[in-house]
Every structure is written in C-alpha cells, then in structure tokens.
Coordinates of C-alpha atoms in Angstrom, one line a residue:
X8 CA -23.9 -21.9 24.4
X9 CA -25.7 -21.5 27.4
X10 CA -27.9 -24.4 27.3
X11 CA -24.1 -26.4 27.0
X12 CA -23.4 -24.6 30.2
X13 CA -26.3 -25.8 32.1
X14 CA -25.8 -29.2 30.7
X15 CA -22.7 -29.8 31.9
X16 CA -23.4 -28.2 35.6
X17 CA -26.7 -30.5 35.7
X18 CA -23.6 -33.6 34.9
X19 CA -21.4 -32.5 37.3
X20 CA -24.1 -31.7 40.6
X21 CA -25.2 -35.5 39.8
X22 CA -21.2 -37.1 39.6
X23 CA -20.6 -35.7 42.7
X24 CA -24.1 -36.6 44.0
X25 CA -23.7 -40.3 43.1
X26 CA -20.2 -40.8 44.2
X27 CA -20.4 -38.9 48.0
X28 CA -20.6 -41.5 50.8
X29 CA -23.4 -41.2 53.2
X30 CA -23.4 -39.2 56.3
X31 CA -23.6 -41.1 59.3
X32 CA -26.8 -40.9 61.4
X33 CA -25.7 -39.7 65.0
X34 CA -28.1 -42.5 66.3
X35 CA -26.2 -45.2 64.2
X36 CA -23.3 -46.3 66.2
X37 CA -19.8 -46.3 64.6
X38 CA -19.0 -48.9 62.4
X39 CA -15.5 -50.9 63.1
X40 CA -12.4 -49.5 61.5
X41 CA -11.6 -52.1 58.4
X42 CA -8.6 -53.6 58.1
X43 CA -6.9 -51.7 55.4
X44 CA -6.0 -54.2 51.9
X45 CA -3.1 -52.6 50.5
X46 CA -4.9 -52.6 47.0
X47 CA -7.9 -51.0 48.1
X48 CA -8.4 -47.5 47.5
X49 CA -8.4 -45.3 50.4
X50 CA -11.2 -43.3 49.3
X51 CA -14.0 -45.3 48.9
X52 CA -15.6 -42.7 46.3
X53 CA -12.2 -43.6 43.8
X54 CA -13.7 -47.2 43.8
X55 CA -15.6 -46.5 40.4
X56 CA -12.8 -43.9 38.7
X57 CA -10.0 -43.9 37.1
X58 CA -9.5 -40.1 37.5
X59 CA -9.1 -38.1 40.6
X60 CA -12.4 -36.2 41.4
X61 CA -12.2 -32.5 40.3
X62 CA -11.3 -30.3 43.2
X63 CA -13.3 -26.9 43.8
X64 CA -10.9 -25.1 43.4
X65 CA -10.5 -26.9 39.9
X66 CA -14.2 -26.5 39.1
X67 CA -13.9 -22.6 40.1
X68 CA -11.6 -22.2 37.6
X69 CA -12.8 -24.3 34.8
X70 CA -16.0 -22.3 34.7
X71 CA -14.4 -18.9 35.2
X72 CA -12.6 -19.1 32.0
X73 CA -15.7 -20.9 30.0
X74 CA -17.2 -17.7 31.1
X75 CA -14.9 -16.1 29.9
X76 CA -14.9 -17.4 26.4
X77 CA -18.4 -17.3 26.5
X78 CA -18.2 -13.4 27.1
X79 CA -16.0 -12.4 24.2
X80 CA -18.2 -14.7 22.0
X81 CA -21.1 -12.8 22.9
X82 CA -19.5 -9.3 22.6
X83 CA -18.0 -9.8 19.0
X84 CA -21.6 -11.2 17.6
X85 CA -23.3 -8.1 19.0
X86 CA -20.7 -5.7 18.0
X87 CA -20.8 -7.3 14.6
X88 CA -24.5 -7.4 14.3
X89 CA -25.2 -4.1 15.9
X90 CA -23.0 -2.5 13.5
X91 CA -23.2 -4.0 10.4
X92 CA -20.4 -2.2 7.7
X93 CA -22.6 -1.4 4.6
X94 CA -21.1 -1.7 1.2
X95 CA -21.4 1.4 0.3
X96 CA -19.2 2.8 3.4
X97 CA -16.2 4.4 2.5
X98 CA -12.5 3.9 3.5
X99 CA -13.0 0.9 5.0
X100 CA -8.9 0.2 4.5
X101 CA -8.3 3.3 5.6
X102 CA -9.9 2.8 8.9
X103 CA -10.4 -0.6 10.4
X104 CA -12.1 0.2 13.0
X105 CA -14.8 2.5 11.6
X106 CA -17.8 -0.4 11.4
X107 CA -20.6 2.1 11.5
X108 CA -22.1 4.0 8.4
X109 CA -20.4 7.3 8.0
X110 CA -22.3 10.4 9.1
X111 CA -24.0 12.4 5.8
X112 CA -22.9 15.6 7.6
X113 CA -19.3 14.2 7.4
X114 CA -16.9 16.0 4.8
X115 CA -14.3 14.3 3.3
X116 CA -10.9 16.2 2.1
X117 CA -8.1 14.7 0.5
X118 CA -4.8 16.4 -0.9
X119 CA -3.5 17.6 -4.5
X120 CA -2.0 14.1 -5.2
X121 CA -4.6 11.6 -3.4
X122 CA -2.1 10.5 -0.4
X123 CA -3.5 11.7 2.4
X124 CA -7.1 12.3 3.4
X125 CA -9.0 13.5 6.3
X126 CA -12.9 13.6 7.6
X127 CA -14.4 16.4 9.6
X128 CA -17.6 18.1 10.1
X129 CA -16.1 21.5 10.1
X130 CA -14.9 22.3 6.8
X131 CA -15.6 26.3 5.9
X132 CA -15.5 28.1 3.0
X133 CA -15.6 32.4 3.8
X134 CA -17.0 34.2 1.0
X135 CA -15.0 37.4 2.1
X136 CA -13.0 38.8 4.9
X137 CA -16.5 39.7 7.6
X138 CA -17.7 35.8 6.9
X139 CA -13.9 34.7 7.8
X140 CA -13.4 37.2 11.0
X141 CA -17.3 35.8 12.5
X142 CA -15.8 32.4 11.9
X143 CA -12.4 32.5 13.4
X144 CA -13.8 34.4 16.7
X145 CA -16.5 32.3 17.0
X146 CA -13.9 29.1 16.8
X147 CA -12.1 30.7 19.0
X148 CA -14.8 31.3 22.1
X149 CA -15.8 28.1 21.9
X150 CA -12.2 26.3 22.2
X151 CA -12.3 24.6 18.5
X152 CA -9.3 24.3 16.6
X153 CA -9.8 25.2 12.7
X154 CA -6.2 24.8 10.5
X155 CA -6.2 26.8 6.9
X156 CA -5.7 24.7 3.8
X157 CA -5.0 25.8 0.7
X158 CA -5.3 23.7 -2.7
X159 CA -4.0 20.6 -1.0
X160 CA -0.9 20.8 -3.2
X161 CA 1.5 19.4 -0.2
X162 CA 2.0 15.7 -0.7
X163 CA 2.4 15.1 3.5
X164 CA -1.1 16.0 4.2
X165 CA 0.1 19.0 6.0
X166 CA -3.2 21.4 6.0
X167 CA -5.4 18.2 6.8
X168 CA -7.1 18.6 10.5
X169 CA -9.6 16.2 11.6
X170 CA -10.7 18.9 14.3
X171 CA -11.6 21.5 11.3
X172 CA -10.4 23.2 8.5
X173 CA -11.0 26.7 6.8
X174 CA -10.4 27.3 3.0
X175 CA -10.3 30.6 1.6
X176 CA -11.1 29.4 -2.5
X177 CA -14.0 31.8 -2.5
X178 CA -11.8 34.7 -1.7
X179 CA -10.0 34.4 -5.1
X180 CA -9.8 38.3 -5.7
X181 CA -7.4 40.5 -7.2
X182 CA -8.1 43.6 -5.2
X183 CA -5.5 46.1 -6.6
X184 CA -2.7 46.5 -9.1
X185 CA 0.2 49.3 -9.2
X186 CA 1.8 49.3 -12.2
X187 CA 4.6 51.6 -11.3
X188 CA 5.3 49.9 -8.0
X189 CA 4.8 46.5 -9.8
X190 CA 2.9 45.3 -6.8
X191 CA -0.5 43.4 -6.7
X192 CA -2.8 42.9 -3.7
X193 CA -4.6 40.0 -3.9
X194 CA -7.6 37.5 -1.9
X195 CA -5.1 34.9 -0.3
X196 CA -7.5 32.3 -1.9
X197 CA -6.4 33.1 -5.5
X198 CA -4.6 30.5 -7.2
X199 CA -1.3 30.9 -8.5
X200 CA -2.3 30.9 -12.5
X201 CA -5.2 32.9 -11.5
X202 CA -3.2 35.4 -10.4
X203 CA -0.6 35.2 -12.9
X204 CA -3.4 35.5 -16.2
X205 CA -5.1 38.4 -14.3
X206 CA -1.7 40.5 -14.1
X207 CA -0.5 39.6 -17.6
X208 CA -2.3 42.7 -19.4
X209 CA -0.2 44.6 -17.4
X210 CA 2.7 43.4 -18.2
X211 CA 3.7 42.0 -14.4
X212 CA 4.3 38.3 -13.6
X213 CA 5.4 36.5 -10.5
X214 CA 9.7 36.7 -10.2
X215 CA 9.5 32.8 -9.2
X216 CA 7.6 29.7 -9.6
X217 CA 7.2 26.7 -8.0
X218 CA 6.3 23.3 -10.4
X219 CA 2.4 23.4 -10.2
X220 CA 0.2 26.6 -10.6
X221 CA -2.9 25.5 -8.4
X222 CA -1.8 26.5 -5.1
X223 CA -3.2 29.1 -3.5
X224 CA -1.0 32.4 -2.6
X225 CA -2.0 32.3 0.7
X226 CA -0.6 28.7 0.7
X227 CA 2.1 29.1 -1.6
X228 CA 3.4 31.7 0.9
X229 CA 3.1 30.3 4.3
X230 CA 4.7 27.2 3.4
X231 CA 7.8 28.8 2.6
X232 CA 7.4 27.3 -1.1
X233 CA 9.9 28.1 -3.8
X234 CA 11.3 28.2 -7.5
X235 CA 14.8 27.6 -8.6
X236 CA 18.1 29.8 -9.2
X237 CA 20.7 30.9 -7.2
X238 CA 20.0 34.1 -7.1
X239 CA 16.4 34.3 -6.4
X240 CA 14.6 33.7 -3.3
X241 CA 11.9 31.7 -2.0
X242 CA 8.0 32.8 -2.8
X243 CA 7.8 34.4 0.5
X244 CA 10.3 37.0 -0.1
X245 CA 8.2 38.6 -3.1
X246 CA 5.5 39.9 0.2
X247 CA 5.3 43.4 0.9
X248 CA 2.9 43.2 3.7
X249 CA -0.3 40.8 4.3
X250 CA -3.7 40.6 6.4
X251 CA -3.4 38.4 9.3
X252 CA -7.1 37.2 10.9
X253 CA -6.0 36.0 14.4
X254 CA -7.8 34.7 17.2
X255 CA -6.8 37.3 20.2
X256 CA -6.3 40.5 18.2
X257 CA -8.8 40.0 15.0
X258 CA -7.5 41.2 11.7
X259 CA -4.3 42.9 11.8
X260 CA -1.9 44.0 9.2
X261 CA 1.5 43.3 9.1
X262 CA 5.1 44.7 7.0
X263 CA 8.4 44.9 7.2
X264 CA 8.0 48.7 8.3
X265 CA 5.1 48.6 11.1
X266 CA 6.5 45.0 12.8
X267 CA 9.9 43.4 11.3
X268 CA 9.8 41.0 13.6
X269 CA 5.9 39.5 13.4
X270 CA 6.4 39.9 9.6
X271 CA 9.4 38.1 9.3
X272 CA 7.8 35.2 11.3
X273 CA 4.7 35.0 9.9
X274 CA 5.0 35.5 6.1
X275 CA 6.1 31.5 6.4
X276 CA 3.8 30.6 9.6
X277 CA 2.2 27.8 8.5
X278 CA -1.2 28.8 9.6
X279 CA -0.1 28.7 13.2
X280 CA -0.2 32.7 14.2
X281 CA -3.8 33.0 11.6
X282 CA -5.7 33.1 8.2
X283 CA -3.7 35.1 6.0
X284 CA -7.0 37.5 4.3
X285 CA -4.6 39.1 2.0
X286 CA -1.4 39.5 0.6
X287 CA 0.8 42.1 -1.5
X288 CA 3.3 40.9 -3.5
X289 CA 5.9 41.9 -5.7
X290 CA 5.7 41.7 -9.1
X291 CA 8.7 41.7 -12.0
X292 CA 7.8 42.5 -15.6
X293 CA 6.6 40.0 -17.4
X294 CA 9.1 38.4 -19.8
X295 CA 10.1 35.3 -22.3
X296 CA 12.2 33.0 -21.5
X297 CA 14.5 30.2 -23.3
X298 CA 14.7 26.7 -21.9
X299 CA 17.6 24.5 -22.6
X300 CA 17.6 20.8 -21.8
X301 CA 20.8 18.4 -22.1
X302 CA 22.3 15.4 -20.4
X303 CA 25.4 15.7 -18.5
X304 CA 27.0 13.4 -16.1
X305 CA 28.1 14.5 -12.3
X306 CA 32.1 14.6 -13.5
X307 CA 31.1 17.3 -16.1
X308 CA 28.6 18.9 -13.3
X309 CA 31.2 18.9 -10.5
X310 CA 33.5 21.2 -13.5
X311 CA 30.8 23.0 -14.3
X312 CA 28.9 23.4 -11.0
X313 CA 29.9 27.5 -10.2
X314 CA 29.3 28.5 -13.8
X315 CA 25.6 26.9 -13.6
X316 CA 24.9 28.6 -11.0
X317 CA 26.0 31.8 -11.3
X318 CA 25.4 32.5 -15.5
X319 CA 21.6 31.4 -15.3
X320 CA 19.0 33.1 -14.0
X321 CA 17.0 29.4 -13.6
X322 CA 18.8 26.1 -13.4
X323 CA 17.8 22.2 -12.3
X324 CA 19.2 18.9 -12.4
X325 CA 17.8 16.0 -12.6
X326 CA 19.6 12.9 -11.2
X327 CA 18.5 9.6 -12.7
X328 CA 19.4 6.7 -10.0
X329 CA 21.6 3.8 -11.2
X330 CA 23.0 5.6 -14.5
X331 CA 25.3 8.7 -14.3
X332 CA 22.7 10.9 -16.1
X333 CA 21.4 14.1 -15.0
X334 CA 19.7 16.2 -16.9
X335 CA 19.9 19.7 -16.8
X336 CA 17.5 22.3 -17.1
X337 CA 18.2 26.2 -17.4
X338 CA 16.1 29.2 -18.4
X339 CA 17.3 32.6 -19.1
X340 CA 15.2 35.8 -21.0
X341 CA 15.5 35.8 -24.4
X342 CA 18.1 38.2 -25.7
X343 CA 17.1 41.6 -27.0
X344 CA 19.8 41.1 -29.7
X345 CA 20.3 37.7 -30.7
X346 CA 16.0 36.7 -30.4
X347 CA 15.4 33.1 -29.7
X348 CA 18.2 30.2 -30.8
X349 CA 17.6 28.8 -34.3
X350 CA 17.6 25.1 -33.3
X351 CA 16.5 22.2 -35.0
X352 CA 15.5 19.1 -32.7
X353 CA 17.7 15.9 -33.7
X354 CA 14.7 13.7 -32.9
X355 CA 10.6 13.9 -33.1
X356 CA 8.4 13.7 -29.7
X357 CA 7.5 9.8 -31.1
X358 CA 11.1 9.3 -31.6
X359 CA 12.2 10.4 -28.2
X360 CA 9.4 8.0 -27.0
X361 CA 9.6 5.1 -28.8
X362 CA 12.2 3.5 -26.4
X363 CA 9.7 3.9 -23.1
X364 CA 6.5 3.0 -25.2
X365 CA 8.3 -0.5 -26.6
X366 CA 9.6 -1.1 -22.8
X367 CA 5.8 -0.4 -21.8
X368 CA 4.3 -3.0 -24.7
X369 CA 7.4 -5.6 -23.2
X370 CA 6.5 -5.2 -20.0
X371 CA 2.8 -5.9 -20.6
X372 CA 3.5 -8.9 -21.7
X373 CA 5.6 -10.1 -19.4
X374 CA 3.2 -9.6 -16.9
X375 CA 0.4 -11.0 -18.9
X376 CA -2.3 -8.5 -18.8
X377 CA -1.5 -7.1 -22.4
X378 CA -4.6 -9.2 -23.7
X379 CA -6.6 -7.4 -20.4
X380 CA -6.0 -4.1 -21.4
X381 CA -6.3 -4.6 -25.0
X382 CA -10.1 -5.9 -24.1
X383 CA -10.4 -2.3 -21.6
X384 CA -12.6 0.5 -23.9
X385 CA -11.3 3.0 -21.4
X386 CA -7.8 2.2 -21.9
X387 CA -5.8 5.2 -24.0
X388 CA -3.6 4.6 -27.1
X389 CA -0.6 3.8 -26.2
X390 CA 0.3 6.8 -28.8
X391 CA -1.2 9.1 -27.2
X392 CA 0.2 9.2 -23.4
X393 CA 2.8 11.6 -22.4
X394 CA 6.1 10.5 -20.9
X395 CA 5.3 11.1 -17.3
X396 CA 2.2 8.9 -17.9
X397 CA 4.0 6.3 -19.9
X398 CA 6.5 6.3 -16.9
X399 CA 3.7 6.2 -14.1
X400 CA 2.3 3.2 -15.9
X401 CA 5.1 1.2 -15.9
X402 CA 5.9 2.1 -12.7
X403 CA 2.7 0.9 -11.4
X404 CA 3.1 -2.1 -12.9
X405 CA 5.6 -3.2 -10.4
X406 CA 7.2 -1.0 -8.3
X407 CA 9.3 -2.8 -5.8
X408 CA 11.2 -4.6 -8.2
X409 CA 14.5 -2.7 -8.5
X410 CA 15.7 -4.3 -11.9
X411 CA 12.0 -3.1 -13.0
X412 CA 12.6 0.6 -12.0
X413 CA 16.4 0.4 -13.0
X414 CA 15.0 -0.3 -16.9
X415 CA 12.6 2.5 -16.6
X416 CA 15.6 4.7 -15.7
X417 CA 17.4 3.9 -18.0
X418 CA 14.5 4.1 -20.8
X419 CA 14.1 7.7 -19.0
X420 CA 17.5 9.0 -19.5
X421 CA 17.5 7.5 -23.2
X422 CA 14.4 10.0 -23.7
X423 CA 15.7 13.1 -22.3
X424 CA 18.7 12.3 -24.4
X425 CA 16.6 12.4 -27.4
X426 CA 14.8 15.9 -25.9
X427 CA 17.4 17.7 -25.9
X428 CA 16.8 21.1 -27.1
X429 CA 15.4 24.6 -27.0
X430 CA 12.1 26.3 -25.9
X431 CA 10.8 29.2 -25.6
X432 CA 7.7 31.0 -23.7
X433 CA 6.7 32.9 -21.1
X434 CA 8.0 32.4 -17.7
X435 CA 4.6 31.2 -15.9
X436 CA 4.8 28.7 -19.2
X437 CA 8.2 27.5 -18.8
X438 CA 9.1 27.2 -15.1
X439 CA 6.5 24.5 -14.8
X440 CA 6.9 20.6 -14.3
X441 CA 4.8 18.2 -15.2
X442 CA 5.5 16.0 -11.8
X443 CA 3.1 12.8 -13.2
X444 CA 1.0 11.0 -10.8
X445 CA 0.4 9.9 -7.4
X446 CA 3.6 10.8 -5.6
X447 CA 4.8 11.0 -1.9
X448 CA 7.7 13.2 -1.8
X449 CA 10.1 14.0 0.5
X450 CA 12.0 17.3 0.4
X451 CA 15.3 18.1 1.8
X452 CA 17.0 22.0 1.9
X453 CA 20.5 22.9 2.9
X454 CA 23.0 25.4 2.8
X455 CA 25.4 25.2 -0.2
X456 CA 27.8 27.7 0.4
X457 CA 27.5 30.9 -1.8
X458 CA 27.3 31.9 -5.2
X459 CA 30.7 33.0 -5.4
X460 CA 32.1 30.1 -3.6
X461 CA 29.5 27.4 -3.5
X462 CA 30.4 24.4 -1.1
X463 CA 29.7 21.5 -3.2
X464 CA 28.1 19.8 -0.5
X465 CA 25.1 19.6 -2.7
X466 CA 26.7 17.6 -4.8
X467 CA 28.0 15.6 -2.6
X468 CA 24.8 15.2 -1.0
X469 CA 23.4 13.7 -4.6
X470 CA 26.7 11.2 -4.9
X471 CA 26.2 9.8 -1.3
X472 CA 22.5 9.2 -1.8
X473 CA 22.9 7.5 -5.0
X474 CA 25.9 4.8 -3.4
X475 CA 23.1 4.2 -0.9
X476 CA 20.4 3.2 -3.3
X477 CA 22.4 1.2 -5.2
X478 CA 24.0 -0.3 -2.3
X479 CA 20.7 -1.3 -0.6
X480 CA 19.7 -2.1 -4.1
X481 CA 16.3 0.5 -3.8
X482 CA 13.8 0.2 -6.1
X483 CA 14.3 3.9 -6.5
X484 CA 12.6 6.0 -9.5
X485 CA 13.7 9.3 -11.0
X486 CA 14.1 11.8 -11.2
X487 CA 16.0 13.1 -8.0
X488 CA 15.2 16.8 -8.5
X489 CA 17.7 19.1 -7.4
X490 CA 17.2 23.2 -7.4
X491 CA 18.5 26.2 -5.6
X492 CA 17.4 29.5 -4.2
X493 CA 18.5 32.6 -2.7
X494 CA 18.2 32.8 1.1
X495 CA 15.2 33.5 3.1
X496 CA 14.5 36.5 5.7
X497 CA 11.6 34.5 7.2
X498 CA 12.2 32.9 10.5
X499 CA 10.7 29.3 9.8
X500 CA 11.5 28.9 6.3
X501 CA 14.1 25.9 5.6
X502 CA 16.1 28.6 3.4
X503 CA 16.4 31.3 6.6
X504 CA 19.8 33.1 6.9
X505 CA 20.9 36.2 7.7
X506 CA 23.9 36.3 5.4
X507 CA 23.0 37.9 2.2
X508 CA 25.0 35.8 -0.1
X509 CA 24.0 32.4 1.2
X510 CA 22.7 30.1 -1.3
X511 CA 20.5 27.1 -0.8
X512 CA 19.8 23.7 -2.2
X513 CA 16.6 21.4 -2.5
X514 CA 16.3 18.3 -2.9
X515 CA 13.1 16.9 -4.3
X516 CA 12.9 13.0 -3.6
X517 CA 9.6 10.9 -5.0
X518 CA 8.4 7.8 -3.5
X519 CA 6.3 6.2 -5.9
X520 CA 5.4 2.6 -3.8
X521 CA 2.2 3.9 -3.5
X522 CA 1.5 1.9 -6.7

C-alpha cells in the first residue's frame, strides 16, 4: 500500500513538472502579447490535456481520505493479527467483541436452565458464617460489589453479577430442629429437598412448594418465591427470623418481634440489604396428599372458579393455547376416613403417549432428519422419553412455526386427557412439576379479589391473552400455568398486601424460541 502511495506522488510531482511553463528570466525582455485564436487554449499548460489539471486543493483532499483508508486498513490487520480468537475460546456468539483468549482465572456461571450466563473473577464460596463476614467486610472496604446467588433456579439471570458473586452451597446445614415449635433453623445454602429429607424423621415438612426442589432457602426466600392455593402464602411467610451479614453493621439478626419493619423488608430483599447466613422457618407436619388431574374448559372453570379455590388446599390450571383445554390440578390430604380413592386409570402411560410419540415420528420425517437420528448411537428410544421431553423435542424441531406448535398443543391436551386420574404421595413428592427443558419464562402476579369473593380478573386475564395469541397468530407453547396464593406481609414481594383475605394469582408464561 505504501509503495502505491509513493508511486503515484512520484506521477503526480512529474505531471505537474512537465506541464508548468517556464519562469521568465528578469534579464529576458517581455515577449509580445499574442494575438489571441479563439480556438486556442488560454492556458498554454491545457495544450496536451483533455482534463483540467488537479487543483491543490483537490490533491489535499484526494490524499487525505487515501490516508484515511489506508489507516483503517492498517488498524483491522493489526487488531486481527494481534489478537488472534483461538478455537478453543469460549462464547464467541455470546460476545463479539471478545477476540482475546479468556483469562484461566476467569469463572464462568450460568443459571438452572442455561439462558443466561455471566464471567467474573470473583466468585466465592464461604465454608461457614466467619469465612462469609471476612469476605463481605473486606468487599466492602475496598468498594467491590459481590451479589448472592443461589442454585441459579431463576430463568432471568437475576443473581448473575459480572462484578462478583457469593454462593453460600457449602453452608448446607441444618443447625436445629424443635419438634414442638415445628420450626427448623437451617444454613441459608441448603437446598430445598435437602432440607425437606433431613426433617422428614421428624415428622415436619415445608407448608409450600414451589415446582423444582434445588433452590437454595436462602434463595427461595429472598425472591419472594411461592407454591399454589388460595389459602396459603408465599415461601417467605413460613420465616420466623433470619441472619442478615451486611456491609455497615456485620451480622445482625432480624424477627418480627425485635424489627417488624427491617424483617418485613428484607425476608424478600433480593440480596440488596445482605447475605442471608441463616434462616428459621416454620414447619407443618408432614402429611400425604392426593393429586387429581382432569380437563376442563374455561366455561366449566368460570362456574366452578370459587369452589376451586376455596375446597382445595392446592389447585392449578393449566391453559393450553389455541384449544379450550385447561387442565386442572388439585391436591388435598388424604382422608383419615375414606384412605386414598380406589381408581382405575382408563388408559396406560404408553397409551396416553402414543398420540405425541406418532406426531414426533411424523414430524421427523417431514423434516427429513429421521434417517440422521436413526444413524445417532446417542439418540434415546423413542419409548423411553417422558412427555415433557417428547414435547421439548418437537418443539425444538421448529419453534416459530405456529401451525407446528398448535399440533403439539393439541397432541398435549389429547395426553392429559388420557392422564386423567389419581395420585397419591407425600407433599414434597406431589407439589412438584416437571417444567422440561430450556425455558425463558415470564411471570406475572396480581390481585384476584378474595377467597370469598374472588374478582375473576384472573380469568379474564387468561381469556384476553389467549385472543391475543391467536390473533397475532403466536407460535405460543403450553402450558400457560396459572396458580394462587395467600397474600404476602413482605414489602417487595409481588403478593404484598395488607388485607388479610386478599388472594393472588400467578401466571407462569414459557418462551421456548430459544430452540
């Protein structure tokens, strides 16, 4: 490039050289002023072009932006070549503009259901409550933000902090039980199944759970998380007090009786006011419970709504988009006299499937990589996936195609009509959900009137939502999960009230275009 440069500098000096007339001598007299031929040139340097000579002016600018060109050429080669992007590098998709090798010190976190990821240098892991005190005043003195993260169960990515994070996993201890209180103090780092199988010999279990038993209390509690039933509250109303570490006034310990207000704010703080160390919670006996699933339809629900509600201790719907299905869920204890139903299913698991597996084996085929996973060793028998997977497969296989995801919902809804039935187990067994696979959810709470007079607005809510989807013809997947809960005491939770009677609805909504 720059030998072009000089080249055509060297071409220029000698054009102009060659075509600039003579400076008179001063001892040469002047020569007589020629008669002018109109079709002569009045620039006797013109004589030999056809173009007008190049101005300076012109020249100036010509080379500034060659320059120019020259210098972005030369900054992208080395940038490129300085930094070359191994193969090995991660996240390359992720970050486009990360060209350098990622440091080994560099710690990568990602959440529960793969979404969302972070990298940071400062990721900690306290053994107990002296490690965790050392680390949060040290942060603290030297101005660096740390953010507690849990299990990693929130689909948003809300615990990930490039600046640094603290995780409390290695404080998984159950530190007391009272039997007659039924309350347990427990490490805020213990998981939620942890806790529940150490209790269990002593009779006590959790009052509510949410649909996945791997998050941590501390986590479960702070984010205001929550079960289902209309008469029950959100996780954070089952804490008695809990062990704040804080930044200005080290480990304090809060309760309703020594700070009502701090304890009400922080039991859902969101890590903002400190690391919860510890946390007692109150316990219920530990008791079976009978699961009913069946299909309704929303004119049946909209009857039925108040009675729902109010005559089971758990209920959920489950809205399937573009078919007037829902499925609904309840679970109540088993009852001392009658036992457990006597209930014969009307259909086998491989019966209730058979209509999503042959929609799986059609849609394999008809996008042509049946004979590509036939060939794949790693590939499971068909036979031997579970609904939610069969359903995440198929999903995956084209996601944005609404008449695609419309089949699936309806293979769906034929399935849970062919589940309907009974179950019974304990309540840590039952309350579950298998959610299936990579999912980014969005989740929606608002008031639904009360118990004794519920508002119907979450109803309503579910009707408007489902017009839109079909309206804007969405390629949208079920279920649409729908639950309720007491109300809430603590300030930040999406459930908060201070009417006693208020009742609350969720709604659970899963993207699944991440396929």
């Amino acid at each position: 490039m720059s030998r072009a440069l000089s080249l055509r500098r060297s071409l220029l000096h000698l054009h102009r050289h060659h075509h600039r007339p003579k400076p008179l001598s001063p001892t040469t007299p002047p020569s007589p002023k020629p008669v002018q031929n109109p079709f002569t040139p009045l620039n006797p340097a013109r004589k030999f072009c056809t173009s007008p000579t190049p101005t300076p002016s012109t020249n100036s600018e010509v080379r500034k932006y060659i320059g120019y060109t020259a210098l972005v050429i030369f900054c992208g080669a080395a940038t490129y070549y300085s930094f070359p992007f191994p193969g090995n590098a991660k996240h390359k998709k992720a970050q486009l503009f990360r060209y350098a090798p990622l440091p080994e010190d560099l710690h990568t976190v990602s959440n529960w259901s793969g979404t969302h990821e972070v990298q940071t240098r400062n990721f900690y892991q306290p053994e107990n409550i002296e490690q965790l005190e050392k680390l949060v005043k040290e942060n603290n003195e030297k101005k660096a933000r740390i953010r507690p993260v849990g299990s990693g169960l929130s689909p948003n990515g809300i615990g990930l902090a490039r600046s640094g994070m603290v995780n409390l996993a290695l404080m998984d201890k159950v530190l007391e039980v009272d039997k007659e209180k039924r309350r347990v103090r427990v490490e805020a780092g213990i998981r939620v199944q942890e806790l529940v199988d150490g209790i269990k010999e002593y009779g006590l279990t959790l009052q509510n759970f949410a649909s996945i038993r791997e998050q941590q209390i501390g986590g479960i509690v702070q984010v205001g998380a929550h079960g289902t039933g209309a008469r029950l509250p959100p996780i954070d109303e089952q804490v008695i007090s809990m062990k704040l570490v804080t930044p200005a006034k080290g480990t304090i310990e809060i309760s309703k009786e020594k700070d009502p207000e701090l304890f009400y704010l922080a039991r859902v703080g969101l890590g903002g006011l400190g690391v919860v160390s510890e946390v007692t919670l109150q316990c219920v006996e530990r008791q079976e419970l009978v699961e009913h699933t069946f299909i309704s339809n929303m004119k049946d629900i909209k009857k039925n709504h108040k009675k729902l509600l109010s005559e089971n201790k758990h209920v959920k719907y489950l809205h399937i988009p573009y078919t007037d299905a829902v499925v609904v869920v309840t679970c109540n204890p088993v009852s001392k006299w009658k036992g457990p139903p006597k209930y014969k299913p009307k259909y086998t698991t491989d019966e209730a499937l058979q209509h999503v597996r042959d929609l799986y084996k059609e849609s394999l085929e008809k996008y042509r990589i049946a004979a590509a996973k036939s060939s794949d060793d790693n590939e499971p028998d068909i036979n031997e996936l579970s609904f939610t997977e069969l359903r995440d497969k198929l999903l995956a296989l084209d996601p944005l195609s609404k008449d695609h995801v419309v089949k699936i919902n309806r293979a769906e809804a034929e399935f849970w009509r062919k589940s309907e039935g009974y179950r019974v187990g304990w309540s840590d067994e039952i309350l579950g959900f298998d959610c299936g696979g990579q999912q980014w959810v969005s989740e929606n709470c608002f008031p639904a009137g009360t118990l004794a007079k519920p508002s119907l607005k979450d109803l309503e809510f579910i009707e408007k939502l489902k017009q839109l989807i079909e309206k804007e013809e969405i390629p949208a997947p079920a279920p649409i999960e729908q639950r309720w809960t007491a109300r809430s005491q603590s300030s930040m939770s999406p459930a908060s009230s201070s009417a006693e009677d208020d009742i609350f609805s969720w709604v659970i909504l899963v993207n699944l275009s991440l396929y």
